[in-house]
Amino acid sequence: MPYKDLREFIQKCEQLGDAVAVHREVDWNLEAGAITRRCCELQAPAPFFQKIKDYPAGYRIFGAPLSTFRRLAIAMDLNPEASVRQIIDTYIERSRKKIKPNIVKDGPCKENIMTGEEVDLFKFPAPFVHHGDGGRYISTFHIIATKDPDTGWANWGMYRQMIHTKNSLGGLMAPAQHIGMMLRNKYEARNEPMPFAVAIGTEPITCLVGGAGIPAGVDEVDVIGGIRGQALDIVKCETVDLEIPATSEIVIEGVVLPKERKMEGPFGEYGGYCSIPNLPRPVYQVSAITHRNDPILTMSNMGMPVDDADIIQGMTMAAEIFVTLKDMGFPVTGVHTPPECCCSTVVVATKVPYANIASRIASGVWASAVGHFVVKIIIVDDDVDPTNMNEVLHAWATKCHPIRGTTVIPQAVMTPAYPYYSPEEVHYNTGCNVYYDCTYPKRWPKEKKAIRSSFRDIYPKEIQEQVLANWSDYGFKQ
Ligand SMILES: Cc1cc2nc3c(=O)[nH]c(=O)nc-3n(C[C@H](O)[C@H](O)[C@H](O)COP(=O)(O)O)c2cc1C
Ligand SMILES: [Mn+2]
């Protein structure tokens, strides 16, 4: 059964040893962030902070909700031991069967309502996440809903928000992100305010899909229903014409003011560095906040792998790219976005029916709905498991010719989260990409294919079976 709210998901994680209730008081100023960061780096259970300094009992923080593949599997109601491949396959299968939401009259998110002068974002223990951040970030694991004024398409995406004042927020809206396109191309083009609603502390699939690259024009809430296998209950907002998950812990409503900008950032980024400077960015003016009793604020901590973006965005990128390449007719057998590479790098395993298919596959990856995030592509033969970095790095090190196997694309969409770019490249927003063809080298004759000297490849089947059958008898424990 899908989870009806965040609380049921946390309870399940606690039962399985994948979340830990922290009873000792922690400070919202860096301490909660530092603990969460360490949990990410150790792939430890998610911290569930029960008492936050300066805040009343009951106001809690749940850190790193989906920063392990185990918790992602639990969120999707799969066996916690499910492999990355099983998770990707399930995501692909369920996300194609969309289910429309249920609009309900009321929900727990309306237990407390603040409007007008009562609005105060500091009522919540918004964390100062990393040393050096530009402020306190209340929205680091959430969704922001906005609506296309022409088509009614309701976009739900995860875009960070920093508190400016008790009733205003700032955030990054990259031009290629759906919220950035809606603001600039629709609302600001007409000089109109853009209504928004933020949901923090939702059942887990909402944020999974909020952080996923779903094609423009698709309502993320329908995909959420598909992955849950059950419609999501949504409820109308108080002051804007938008709907939001009924069981959300905290809902923030208002409008983005057209053409208004205020300094926002810097912020520890998903690339693993605090690399993008603070700049004038859009401002969210808050008109209402509603919340559950004893609200739980969710918090991610972007940085060195493995964090929630590496898991959520990475897995869903792999799924989207796999489907795109299959639809294009390529004989690909698997796609993986290694969490260690912070969404920059994609591994594609493929059959090779003709020479240089790698170049066409790479073009397909960059043309996909999530292609603007991809900088490096590693293309391997179908006997390499793309989710096994041991095999992938071996193929890259031994089968990719340093010159002929490497193709550089000198002009590409820029993803400034990576610090190797020069100030000039950043200024002109010009990136560059590369793909590595690690498929069977052309100088090795087909009829004399070099066999990998691995247990699986080089020994006769009978010997393999014999060794496996006797493994514990030899004295090995695993
Ligand atoms: C934990 C997490 C934090 C994220 N923070 C941001 C952010 O601050 N700004 C941003 O543009 N994208 C951020 N992303 C990536 C977007 O959520 C992702 O690209 C998503 O596809 C955006 O939705 P859209 O495709 O509807 O635009 C984040 C993703 C995750 C998983
Ligand atoms: Mn979208």
CSV table of C-alpha atoms and ligand atoms in Angstrom, one decimal, residues 140-141 155-160 172 174 177-179 210-214 220 300 302 308-309 312-313 373, ligand 1:
chain,number,residue,atom,x,y,z
A,140,THR,CA,15.3,21.9,0.3
A,141,PHE,CA,13.0,18.8,-0.1
A,155,ASN,CA,4.0,21.8,-12.9
A,156,TRP,CA,5.4,20.4,-9.6
A,157,GLY,CA,9.1,20.6,-9.2
A,158,MET,CA,11.8,20.8,-6.5
A,159,TYR,CA,13.5,24.2,-6.6
A,160,ARG,CA,15.3,25.5,-3.4
A,172,LEU,CA,17.0,29.7,-8.2
A,174,ALA,CA,17.2,28.1,-14.0
A,177,GLN,CA,13.7,24.4,-15.6
A,178,HIS,CA,9.9,24.3,-16.0
A,179,ILE,CA,9.3,26.9,-13.3
A,210,GLY,CA,9.2,16.7,-8.0
A,211,GLY,CA,13.0,16.0,-8.5
A,212,ALA,CA,12.5,14.0,-11.6
A,213,GLY,CA,12.8,15.2,-15.2
A,214,ILE,CA,9.2,14.7,-16.4
A,220,GLU,CA,3.6,15.5,-12.3
A,300,SER,CA,18.1,17.6,2.1
A,302,MET,CA,23.3,18.8,-1.3
A,308,ASP,CA,19.0,13.0,-2.3
A,309,ALA,CA,19.6,14.6,-5.8
A,312,ILE,CA,16.3,10.8,-7.0
A,313,GLN,CA,17.4,12.9,-10.0
A,373,PHE,CA,22.0,17.9,-17.1
B,1,LIG,C1,17.0,17.3,-3.5
B,1,LIG,C2,16.9,18.1,-4.8
B,1,LIG,C3,17.2,19.5,-4.8
B,1,LIG,C4,17.1,20.2,-6.0
B,1,LIG,N1,17.2,21.6,-5.9
B,1,LIG,C5,17.1,22.3,-7.1
B,1,LIG,C6,17.2,23.7,-7.1
B,1,LIG,O1,17.4,24.4,-6.1
B,1,LIG,N2,17.0,24.4,-8.3
B,1,LIG,C7,16.7,23.7,-9.4
B,1,LIG,O2,16.5,24.3,-10.5
B,1,LIG,N3,16.6,22.3,-9.5
B,1,LIG,C8,16.8,21.6,-8.3
B,1,LIG,N4,16.7,20.3,-8.3
B,1,LIG,C9,16.5,19.6,-9.6
B,1,LIG,C10,15.0,19.7,-10.1
B,1,LIG,O3,14.2,19.3,-9.0
B,1,LIG,C11,14.8,18.8,-11.2
B,1,LIG,O4,15.6,19.2,-12.3
B,1,LIG,C12,13.4,18.7,-11.7
B,1,LIG,O5,13.3,17.9,-12.9
B,1,LIG,C13,12.8,20.0,-11.9
B,1,LIG,O6,11.4,19.9,-12.2
B,1,LIG,P1,10.9,20.2,-13.7
B,1,LIG,O7,11.5,19.2,-14.6
B,1,LIG,O8,9.5,20.2,-13.5
B,1,LIG,O9,11.4,21.6,-14.0
B,1,LIG,C14,16.8,19.5,-7.1
B,1,LIG,C15,16.5,18.2,-7.1
B,1,LIG,C16,16.6,17.5,-5.9
B,1,LIG,C17,16.3,16.0,-6.0
